[in-house]
Amino acid sequence: MQEKGLSENTIFKLLRELHKKDFKYDSGGILSSMCTKPHPIAKKAYQMFLETNLGDAGLFPGTKQLEIEAVQMLGSLLHNPKAAGFIVSGGTEANLLALRVARNMYGVSKPEVIVPISAHFSFDKAADTLRIKLVKIELDENYCVKIQSVKKAITKNTIGIVGVAGTTEHGAIDPISELSEIAEANNLYFHVDAAFGGLTIPFLKELGYDIPEFDFKLKGVDSITVDPHKMGMAPIPAGGILFRDNSYLKYLEVETPYLSELKQATILSTRTGAGAAATWAMLKHLGKEGYKESAQRCIELTKYLAEEIKKLPLELVMEPVLNIVTFKVKNAEKVVSCLRKRGWAVSLPTYPKSIRIVVMPHVKKQHLKNFLKDLKKFIDKR
Ligand code: 0PR
């Protein structure tokens, strides 16, 4: 650190230089991310609550109320106005909290949780942290977990099951209602990771898309991850963890005797209230109508992209269910690196080897047209 501080001008000149190196959502080049350009109103709300700390909520009762209301709104959307939970740092913390409840609720000495192999790597982190064994189940031809294999995997050490509503690599939706029944029949904890799908599926259903139930409507569902900083258009960090009711929270709480509130349930202690404020602002401002519009735009562009990719001709890994397109390409690594040099960031799923595009709200049709032109060049040259 230097002795004498730099001027504001110099600081921002230096900041701009490095900021220039980053990909920008507006360029349309970010086709690999589940995050998007935050909505201007979310940004404004975020800024307004920058100095708040939900880790000492007694000092910020207004912000705490925003968090409670944001959780209630998400809960109502997912058919449970009584849901209790938090706006946390992201899907990783949300999934960790869900498994922490399951482990503490069951008190089994060698706990096992059944997850599809498509589950996000945050479950590996959670399992390692909590000393839970993950039992990973293979997928069917639609990239959904194999129900029969889930049943067979249950042992006396099993405490819970995880289903994914919108898998990271394919946007597939596991058969949540079957998993819910299995969990109920075997008295197991059931967590649904809808980090990506939770703010899209309800709106696609309202628009008439035929997607089975995936939320608290199903009696076996104990908790749901739903991330405002993905399809919710809130800035990072804004993850969501919802439990069926507040009786679950006692499995998380530790005492914080000298703070303004005497118990804490989240992993982070000092934690921003800005994510909760931005989430609240988005849910209130966009309303169902706004989110429906955004979901429809994304899914229509996804279908356009999928059809154009088939015309190239390239083979889709699966017909898109949510706003993710995955397709097979020979020499995928080489194609991805050529695309990157042209300003396109796409990801490389391994199961099966393919290229993945996430069509988030910042992606426009013209971006996709330009992308397809470049893609065609590179697959011709391969
Ligand atoms: N659950 C699911 C289904 C996810 O897809 C993700 C992240 C998580 C949980 C974890 O959420 P957090 O990352 O908020 O903790 N899925 C994206 C992924 O790994 C996250 C992401 C976002 C990656 C933006 C890249 C990126 O540029 O692909």
Tab-separated table of C-alpha atoms and ligand atoms in Angstrom:
chain	number	residue	atom	x	y	z
A	1	MET	CA	0.000	0.000	0.000
A	2	GLN	CA	1.317	3.438	-0.859
A	3	GLU	CA	2.029	6.118	1.756
A	4	LYS	CA	-0.036	8.892	0.157
A	5	GLY	CA	-3.522	8.245	-1.199
A	6	LEU	CA	-4.419	8.689	-4.882
A	7	SER	CA	-6.906	11.241	-6.124
A	8	GLU	CA	-10.446	10.260	-7.066
A	9	ASN	CA	-9.610	10.909	-10.722
A	10	THR	CA	-6.599	8.629	-10.680
A	11	ILE	CA	-8.485	5.923	-8.814
A	12	PHE	CA	-11.299	5.886	-11.333
A	13	LYS	CA	-8.921	6.022	-14.279
A	14	LEU	CA	-7.205	2.902	-12.932
A	15	LEU	CA	-10.526	1.231	-12.152
A	16	ARG	CA	-11.822	1.927	-15.667
A	17	GLU	CA	-8.720	0.385	-17.229
A	18	LEU	CA	-9.298	-2.915	-15.464
A	19	HIS	CA	-13.068	-2.756	-15.867
A	20	LYS	CA	-12.496	-2.523	-19.650
A	21	LYS	CA	-10.951	-5.994	-19.593
A	22	ASP	CA	-14.184	-7.545	-18.271
A	23	PHE	CA	-16.908	-9.019	-20.435
A	24	LYS	CA	-20.031	-6.842	-20.438
A	25	TYR	CA	-23.609	-8.099	-20.493
A	26	ASP	CA	-24.574	-5.348	-22.945
A	27	SER	CA	-22.215	-6.687	-25.637
A	28	GLY	CA	-24.257	-9.890	-25.713
A	29	GLY	CA	-20.983	-11.805	-25.416
A	30	ILE	CA	-21.857	-13.405	-22.094
A	31	LEU	CA	-23.672	-16.546	-23.164
A	32	SER	CA	-22.297	-18.761	-20.394
A	33	SER	CA	-23.706	-17.146	-17.301
A	34	MET	CA	-26.794	-17.624	-15.163
A	35	CYS	CA	-26.442	-14.061	-13.959
A	36	THR	CA	-27.542	-11.035	-15.921
A	37	LYS	CA	-27.355	-7.264	-16.013
A	38	PRO	CA	-29.144	-6.099	-12.896
A	39	HIS	CA	-32.334	-4.131	-13.481
A	40	PRO	CA	-31.790	-0.344	-12.959
A	41	ILE	CA	-34.357	-0.257	-10.148
A	42	ALA	CA	-32.668	-3.179	-8.397
A	43	LYS	CA	-29.353	-1.343	-8.685
A	44	LYS	CA	-30.856	1.792	-7.159
A	45	ALA	CA	-32.361	-0.174	-4.266
A	46	TYR	CA	-29.069	-2.028	-3.772
A	47	GLN	CA	-27.120	1.234	-3.537
A	48	MET	CA	-29.598	2.669	-1.066
A	49	PHE	CA	-29.037	-0.240	1.341
A	50	LEU	CA	-25.261	-0.609	0.859
A	51	GLU	CA	-24.431	0.110	4.491
A	52	THR	CA	-26.973	-2.257	6.010
A	53	ASN	CA	-26.004	-5.440	7.839
A	54	LEU	CA	-28.571	-8.200	8.330
A	55	GLY	CA	-26.061	-9.896	10.614
A	56	ASP	CA	-27.108	-7.360	13.253
A	57	ALA	CA	-30.696	-7.014	12.197
A	58	GLY	CA	-31.797	-5.201	15.362
A	59	LEU	CA	-29.946	-2.174	14.005
A	60	PHE	CA	-31.721	-2.426	10.657
A	61	PRO	CA	-35.327	-3.424	11.385
A	62	GLY	CA	-36.545	-1.855	8.139
A	63	THR	CA	-34.103	-3.916	6.093
A	64	LYS	CA	-35.055	-7.043	8.061
A	65	GLN	CA	-38.694	-6.364	7.151
A	66	LEU	CA	-37.703	-6.155	3.477
A	67	GLU	CA	-36.010	-9.557	3.763
A	68	ILE	CA	-39.066	-11.082	5.476
A	69	GLU	CA	-41.381	-9.644	2.829
A	70	ALA	CA	-39.117	-10.771	-0.034
A	71	VAL	CA	-39.135	-14.316	1.389
A	72	GLN	CA	-42.938	-14.184	1.739
A	73	MET	CA	-43.349	-13.028	-1.852
A	74	LEU	CA	-41.076	-15.807	-3.122
A	75	GLY	CA	-42.927	-18.264	-0.872
A	76	SER	CA	-46.330	-17.212	-2.221
A	77	LEU	CA	-45.055	-17.563	-5.766
A	78	LEU	CA	-43.958	-21.104	-4.856
A	79	HIS	CA	-47.354	-21.884	-3.269
A	80	ASN	CA	-46.438	-21.328	0.352
A	81	PRO	CA	-46.999	-17.892	1.908
A	82	LYS	CA	-45.859	-19.356	5.258
A	83	ALA	CA	-42.358	-20.097	3.944
A	84	ALA	CA	-39.522	-18.961	6.209
A	85	GLY	CA	-35.985	-18.271	5.098
A	86	PHE	CA	-33.420	-15.734	4.004
A	87	ILE	CA	-31.979	-13.766	1.132
A	88	VAL	CA	-28.446	-15.149	1.286
A	89	SER	CA	-25.217	-14.867	-0.680
A	90	GLY	CA	-26.294	-17.228	-3.446
A	91	GLY	CA	-27.398	-20.727	-4.344
A	92	THR	CA	-24.326	-22.238	-2.713
A	93	GLU	CA	-25.180	-20.870	0.722
A	94	ALA	CA	-28.858	-21.739	0.191
A	95	ASN	CA	-28.052	-25.374	-0.629
A	96	LEU	CA	-25.614	-25.581	2.287
A	97	LEU	CA	-28.320	-24.306	4.673
A	98	ALA	CA	-30.815	-26.872	3.372
A	99	LEU	CA	-28.415	-29.782	3.903
A	100	ARG	CA	-27.454	-28.384	7.288
A	101	VAL	CA	-31.088	-28.505	8.384
A	102	ALA	CA	-31.427	-32.066	7.070
A	103	ARG	CA	-28.307	-33.248	8.871
A	104	ASN	CA	-29.216	-31.601	12.177
A	105	MET	CA	-32.837	-32.739	11.968
A	106	TYR	CA	-32.001	-36.417	11.528
A	107	GLY	CA	-28.922	-36.814	13.724
A	108	VAL	CA	-27.733	-39.940	11.861
A	109	SER	CA	-24.065	-40.737	12.523
A	110	LYS	CA	-23.094	-41.403	8.888
A	111	PRO	CA	-25.618	-39.296	6.960
A	112	GLU	CA	-26.166	-39.816	3.242
A	113	VAL	CA	-28.025	-37.535	0.818
A	114	ILE	CA	-29.166	-38.703	-2.605
A	115	VAL	CA	-28.540	-36.222	-5.438
A	116	PRO	CA	-28.651	-36.502	-9.228
A	117	ILE	CA	-25.238	-36.375	-10.916
A	118	SER	CA	-26.520	-33.176	-12.512
A	119	ALA	CA	-26.666	-31.437	-9.107
A	120	HIS	CA	-24.581	-28.265	-8.893
A	121	PHE	CA	-21.086	-28.576	-7.397
A	122	SER	CA	-22.266	-26.513	-4.426
A	123	PHE	CA	-23.639	-29.803	-3.037
A	124	ASP	CA	-20.099	-31.234	-3.064
A	125	LYS	CA	-18.978	-28.232	-1.047
A	126	ALA	CA	-21.920	-28.598	1.346
A	127	ALA	CA	-21.369	-32.328	1.771
A	128	ASP	CA	-17.680	-31.842	2.469
A	129	THR	CA	-18.353	-29.054	4.960
A	130	LEU	CA	-21.123	-30.962	6.743
A	131	ARG	CA	-19.461	-34.394	6.486
A	132	ILE	CA	-22.360	-35.859	4.568
A	133	LYS	CA	-21.878	-38.569	1.956
A	134	LEU	CA	-23.456	-37.679	-1.389
A	135	VAL	CA	-24.910	-40.625	-3.257
A	136	LYS	CA	-24.987	-39.580	-6.908
A	137	ILE	CA	-27.647	-41.001	-9.216
A	138	GLU	CA	-27.402	-41.270	-12.984
A	139	LEU	CA	-29.735	-39.521	-15.420
A	140	ASP	CA	-32.246	-40.769	-17.982
A	141	GLU	CA	-32.327	-39.803	-21.677
A	142	ASN	CA	-33.943	-36.459	-20.785
A	143	TYR	CA	-31.110	-35.591	-18.375
A	144	CYS	CA	-33.438	-36.072	-15.385
A	145	VAL	CA	-32.630	-38.233	-12.369
A	146	LYS	CA	-33.593	-41.932	-12.699
A	147	ILE	CA	-36.393	-42.489	-10.225
A	148	GLN	CA	-35.880	-46.255	-9.865
A	149	SER	CA	-32.214	-45.686	-9.039
A	150	VAL	CA	-33.137	-43.125	-6.387
A	151	LYS	CA	-35.405	-45.707	-4.726
A	152	LYS	CA	-32.672	-48.324	-4.808
A	153	ALA	CA	-30.107	-45.955	-3.317
A	154	ILE	CA	-32.023	-45.449	-0.049
A	155	THR	CA	-30.253	-47.011	2.941
A	156	LYS	CA	-30.654	-46.778	6.720
A	157	ASN	CA	-28.212	-43.834	6.615
A	158	THR	CA	-30.166	-41.828	4.043
A	159	ILE	CA	-31.474	-38.578	5.500
A	160	GLY	CA	-32.512	-36.714	2.385
A	161	ILE	CA	-33.021	-36.352	-1.338
A	162	VAL	CA	-32.258	-33.426	-3.635
A	163	GLY	CA	-34.091	-32.730	-6.892
A	164	VAL	CA	-33.111	-30.006	-9.347
A	165	ALA	CA	-35.641	-27.772	-11.091
A	166	GLY	CA	-33.455	-26.319	-13.813
A	167	THR	CA	-30.111	-28.132	-13.908
A	168	THR	CA	-26.988	-26.051	-14.345
A	169	GLU	CA	-25.801	-27.733	-17.531
A	170	HIS	CA	-29.038	-28.564	-19.357
A	171	GLY	CA	-31.881	-26.700	-17.687
A	172	ALA	CA	-33.618	-30.049	-17.142
A	173	ILE	CA	-36.298	-30.408	-14.468
A	174	ASP	CA	-36.137	-33.580	-12.356
A	175	PRO	CA	-39.422	-35.427	-11.675
A	176	ILE	CA	-39.970	-33.446	-8.498
A	177	SER	CA	-43.411	-34.857	-7.651
A	178	GLU	CA	-42.155	-38.466	-7.809
A	179	LEU	CA	-39.141	-37.535	-5.682
A	180	SER	CA	-41.455	-35.796	-3.234
A	181	GLU	CA	-43.548	-38.966	-2.894
A	182	ILE	CA	-40.467	-41.113	-2.354
A	183	ALA	CA	-39.231	-38.707	0.320
A	184	GLU	CA	-42.603	-38.755	2.065
A	185	ALA	CA	-42.953	-42.521	1.926
A	186	ASN	CA	-39.497	-42.980	3.427
A	187	ASN	CA	-39.652	-40.088	5.886
A	188	LEU	CA	-36.735	-38.282	4.258
A	189	TYR	CA	-35.873	-34.616	3.931
A	190	PHE	CA	-36.513	-33.294	0.412
A	191	HIS	CA	-34.779	-30.206	-0.972
A	192	VAL	CA	-35.483	-28.739	-4.400
A	193	ASP	CA	-32.686	-26.742	-6.010
A	194	ALA	CA	-34.597	-24.251	-8.139
A	195	ALA	CA	-31.785	-21.690	-8.001
A	196	PHE	CA	-32.125	-21.212	-11.756
A	197	GLY	CA	-35.676	-22.401	-12.491
A	198	GLY	CA	-37.529	-20.997	-9.486
A	199	LEU	CA	-38.106	-17.572	-10.998
A	200	THR	CA	-38.939	-18.905	-14.464
A	201	ILE	CA	-40.981	-22.106	-14.128
A	202	PRO	CA	-43.969	-20.488	-12.309
A	203	PHE	CA	-44.283	-17.913	-15.089
A	204	LEU	CA	-43.866	-20.408	-17.917
A	205	LYS	CA	-46.621	-22.467	-16.294
A	206	GLU	CA	-48.883	-19.410	-16.214
A	207	LEU	CA	-48.084	-18.869	-19.878
A	208	GLY	CA	-49.420	-22.347	-20.574
A	209	TYR	CA	-46.185	-24.354	-20.800
A	210	ASP	CA	-46.713	-27.897	-19.657
A	211	ILE	CA	-44.324	-28.200	-16.719
A	212	PRO	CA	-45.180	-30.481	-13.779
A	213	GLU	CA	-45.411	-29.228	-10.185
A	214	PHE	CA	-42.061	-28.554	-8.558
A	215	ASP	CA	-42.684	-26.423	-5.476
A	216	PHE	CA	-44.320	-26.396	-2.007
A	217	LYS	CA	-47.605	-27.529	-3.597
A	218	LEU	CA	-46.009	-30.961	-3.236
A	219	LYS	CA	-46.323	-32.063	0.382
A	220	GLY	CA	-42.912	-33.730	0.562
A	221	VAL	CA	-40.954	-30.582	-0.315
A	222	ASP	CA	-39.161	-29.243	2.781
A	223	SER	CA	-37.063	-26.489	1.248
A	224	ILE	CA	-36.372	-24.692	-2.025
A	225	THR	CA	-33.405	-22.695	-3.306
A	226	VAL	CA	-34.491	-19.855	-5.614
A	227	ASP	CA	-31.957	-17.218	-6.593
A	228	PRO	CA	-32.936	-13.607	-7.287
A	229	HIS	CA	-29.443	-12.965	-8.710
A	230	LYS	CA	-30.113	-15.412	-11.547
A	231	MET	CA	-33.464	-14.998	-13.366
A	232	GLY	CA	-34.649	-12.501	-10.721
A	233	MET	CA	-32.602	-9.643	-12.213
A	234	ALA	CA	-31.205	-8.612	-8.819
A	235	PRO	CA	-27.483	-7.835	-8.437
A	236	ILE	CA	-25.131	-10.382	-6.851
A	237	PRO	CA	-25.321	-11.349	-3.967
A	238	ALA	CA	-28.949	-12.419	-3.787
A	239	GLY	CA	-29.678	-16.090	-3.266
A	240	GLY	CA	-32.870	-17.410	-1.715
A	241	ILE	CA	-33.501	-20.246	0.725
A	242	LEU	CA	-37.086	-21.034	1.668
A	243	PHE	CA	-38.190	-23.611	4.239
A	244	ARG	CA	-41.772	-24.857	4.506
A	245	ASP	CA	-42.243	-22.989	7.809
A	246	ASN	CA	-40.239	-21.410	10.603
A	247	SER	CA	-39.970	-24.636	12.622
A	248	TYR	CA	-37.002	-25.579	10.411
A	249	LEU	CA	-34.942	-22.584	11.503
A	250	LYS	CA	-34.133	-24.027	14.938
A	251	TYR	CA	-31.861	-26.558	13.218
A	252	LEU	CA	-29.697	-23.684	11.978
A	253	GLU	CA	-29.674	-21.195	14.806
A	254	VAL	CA	-26.623	-20.416	16.879
A	255	GLU	CA	-26.659	-17.994	19.792
A	256	THR	CA	-25.292	-14.511	19.252
A	257	PRO	CA	-25.653	-13.184	22.802
A	258	TYR	CA	-24.118	-9.725	22.432
A	259	LEU	CA	-25.850	-8.746	19.176
A	260	SER	CA	-29.136	-6.939	18.726
A	261	GLU	CA	-30.750	-10.266	17.798
A	262	LEU	CA	-29.902	-13.250	19.913
A	263	LYS	CA	-29.832	-15.949	17.221
A	264	GLN	CA	-28.470	-16.336	13.702
A	265	ALA	CA	-29.252	-19.001	11.146
A	266	THR	CA	-27.286	-18.005	8.041
A	267	ILE	CA	-23.707	-19.073	7.286
A	268	LEU	CA	-22.473	-15.519	6.876
A	269	SER	CA	-22.534	-13.443	10.055
A	270	THR	CA	-22.082	-9.906	8.757
A	271	ARG	CA	-24.195	-9.940	5.601
A	272	THR	CA	-25.494	-7.265	3.304
A	273	GLY	CA	-29.141	-6.179	3.337
A	274	ALA	CA	-28.682	-4.706	-0.141
A	275	GLY	CA	-29.476	-8.034	-1.840
A	276	ALA	CA	-32.732	-8.309	0.124
A	277	ALA	CA	-33.677	-4.703	-0.725
A	278	ALA	CA	-32.914	-5.245	-4.416
A	279	THR	CA	-34.886	-8.505	-4.433
A	280	TRP	CA	-37.851	-6.835	-2.730
A	281	ALA	CA	-37.688	-3.960	-5.248
A	282	MET	CA	-37.629	-6.358	-8.213
A	283	LEU	CA	-40.493	-8.537	-7.003
A	284	LYS	CA	-42.615	-5.445	-6.303
A	285	HIS	CA	-41.641	-3.564	-9.470
A	286	LEU	CA	-41.783	-6.329	-12.066
A	287	GLY	CA	-44.664	-8.209	-10.515
A	288	LYS	CA	-45.897	-11.400	-12.114
A	289	GLU	CA	-46.530	-9.572	-15.347
A	290	GLY	CA	-42.941	-8.326	-15.649
A	291	TYR	CA	-41.396	-11.700	-14.831
A	292	LYS	CA	-43.772	-13.444	-17.209
A	293	GLU	CA	-42.713	-11.115	-19.994
A	294	SER	CA	-39.041	-11.738	-19.287
A	295	ALA	CA	-39.503	-15.527	-19.103
A	296	GLN	CA	-41.419	-15.533	-22.373
A	297	ARG	CA	-38.765	-13.445	-24.149
A	298	CYS	CA	-35.983	-15.727	-22.920
A	299	ILE	CA	-37.789	-18.949	-23.847
A	300	GLU	CA	-38.769	-17.680	-27.296
A	301	LEU	CA	-35.182	-16.639	-28.030
A	302	THR	CA	-34.031	-20.024	-26.719
A	303	LYS	CA	-36.327	-21.797	-29.182
A	304	TYR	CA	-35.110	-19.557	-32.006
A	305	LEU	CA	-31.487	-20.366	-31.146
A	306	ALA	CA	-32.221	-24.100	-30.888
A	307	GLU	CA	-33.909	-24.160	-34.316
A	308	GLU	CA	-31.058	-22.214	-35.951
A	309	ILE	CA	-28.487	-24.553	-34.416
A	310	LYS	CA	-30.353	-27.552	-35.848
A	311	LYS	CA	-30.219	-25.901	-39.284
A	312	LEU	CA	-26.393	-25.585	-39.167
A	313	PRO	CA	-26.784	-28.650	-38.849
A	314	LEU	CA	-25.735	-29.491	-35.314
A	315	GLU	CA	-27.337	-31.917	-32.888
A	316	LEU	CA	-28.986	-30.622	-29.723
A	317	VAL	CA	-28.206	-32.549	-26.540
A	318	MET	CA	-31.886	-32.142	-25.592
A	319	GLU	CA	-34.817	-29.983	-26.621
A	320	PRO	CA	-34.702	-26.988	-24.266
A	321	VAL	CA	-37.159	-27.011	-21.373
A	322	LEU	CA	-35.850	-23.790	-19.840
A	323	ASN	CA	-33.656	-21.074	-21.358
A	324	ILE	CA	-30.549	-23.209	-21.914
A	325	VAL	CA	-29.406	-24.676	-25.244
A	326	THR	CA	-26.769	-27.419	-25.343
A	327	PHE	CA	-25.462	-28.835	-28.613
A	328	LYS	CA	-22.800	-31.247	-29.769
A	329	VAL	CA	-19.809	-30.042	-31.772
A	330	LYS	CA	-16.680	-31.860	-32.886
A	331	ASN	CA	-13.543	-30.295	-31.394
A	332	ALA	CA	-15.697	-28.358	-28.948
A	333	GLU	CA	-12.666	-26.926	-27.072
A	334	LYS	CA	-11.259	-25.480	-30.277
A	335	VAL	CA	-14.598	-23.987	-31.316
A	336	VAL	CA	-15.045	-22.477	-27.835
A	337	SER	CA	-11.608	-20.914	-27.953
A	338	CYS	CA	-12.256	-19.424	-31.443
A	339	LEU	CA	-15.590	-18.050	-30.195
A	340	ARG	CA	-13.871	-16.529	-27.192
A	341	LYS	CA	-11.437	-14.646	-29.444
A	342	ARG	CA	-14.481	-13.133	-31.182
A	343	GLY	CA	-15.925	-11.992	-27.819
A	344	TRP	CA	-18.328	-14.888	-27.153
A	345	ALA	CA	-18.177	-16.647	-23.791
A	346	VAL	CA	-19.881	-20.054	-23.870
A	347	SER	CA	-19.408	-23.007	-21.541
A	348	LEU	CA	-18.300	-26.566	-22.121
A	349	PRO	CA	-20.428	-29.144	-20.309
A	350	THR	CA	-18.852	-32.560	-20.066
A	351	TYR	CA	-21.969	-34.699	-19.789
A	352	PRO	CA	-22.049	-35.233	-22.744
A	353	LYS	CA	-19.298	-33.128	-24.225
A	354	SER	CA	-21.096	-30.133	-25.724
A	355	ILE	CA	-21.429	-26.359	-25.854
A	356	ARG	CA	-23.920	-24.614	-23.593
A	357	ILE	CA	-25.662	-21.281	-24.090
A	358	VAL	CA	-27.767	-19.688	-21.360
A	359	VAL	CA	-30.255	-17.241	-22.853
A	360	MET	CA	-30.541	-14.696	-20.044
A	361	PRO	CA	-32.516	-11.427	-20.158
A	362	HIS	CA	-29.488	-9.425	-21.421
A	363	VAL	CA	-29.312	-11.556	-24.608
A	364	LYS	CA	-30.982	-10.038	-27.677
A	365	LYS	CA	-31.952	-11.640	-30.992
A	366	GLN	CA	-29.312	-9.633	-32.856
A	367	HIS	CA	-26.630	-10.968	-30.494
A	368	LEU	CA	-27.725	-14.521	-31.297
A	369	LYS	CA	-27.719	-13.807	-35.049
A	370	ASN	CA	-24.152	-12.504	-34.822
A	371	PHE	CA	-23.164	-15.447	-32.655
A	372	LEU	CA	-24.624	-17.952	-35.132
A	373	LYS	CA	-22.664	-16.352	-37.987
A	374	ASP	CA	-19.411	-16.797	-36.081
A	375	LEU	CA	-20.323	-20.294	-34.921
A	376	LYS	CA	-20.989	-21.334	-38.507
A	377	LYS	CA	-17.565	-20.087	-39.579
A	378	PHE	CA	-15.805	-22.039	-36.859
A	379	ILE	CA	-17.650	-25.290	-37.350
A	380	ASP	CA	-16.977	-25.112	-41.085
A	381	LYS	CA	-13.262	-24.626	-40.419
A	382	ARG	CA	-12.893	-27.269	-37.751
B	1	0PR	N1	-27.807	-24.441	-8.005
B	1	0PR	C1	-27.845	-24.396	-9.340
B	1	0PR	C2	-28.849	-25.218	-10.073
B	1	0PR	C3	-26.944	-23.583	-10.035
B	1	0PR	O1	-26.970	-23.578	-11.363
B	1	0PR	C4	-26.013	-22.818	-9.304
B	1	0PR	C5	-25.027	-21.918	-9.987
B	1	0PR	C6	-26.030	-22.901	-7.892
B	1	0PR	C7	-26.941	-23.724	-7.282
B	1	0PR	C8	-25.083	-22.111	-7.038
B	1	0PR	O2	-25.426	-20.778	-7.047
B	1	0PR	P1	-24.405	-19.619	-6.723
B	1	0PR	O3	-23.364	-19.630	-7.785
B	1	0PR	O4	-25.267	-18.411	-6.697
B	1	0PR	O5	-23.821	-19.902	-5.389
B	1	0PR	N2	-25.037	-21.946	-11.356
B	1	0PR	C9	-24.154	-21.215	-12.233
B	1	0PR	C10	-23.060	-22.136	-12.731
B	1	0PR	O6	-22.295	-22.703	-11.935
B	1	0PR	C11	-23.543	-20.021	-11.593
B	1	0PR	C12	-22.842	-19.136	-12.548
B	1	0PR	C13	-23.266	-17.843	-12.715
B	1	0PR	C14	-21.718	-19.518	-13.250
B	1	0PR	C15	-22.605	-16.987	-13.561
B	1	0PR	C16	-21.057	-18.698	-14.116
B	1	0PR	C17	-21.502	-17.410	-14.256
B	1	0PR	O7	-20.831	-16.548	-15.118
B	1	0PR	O8	-22.994	-22.307	-13.941
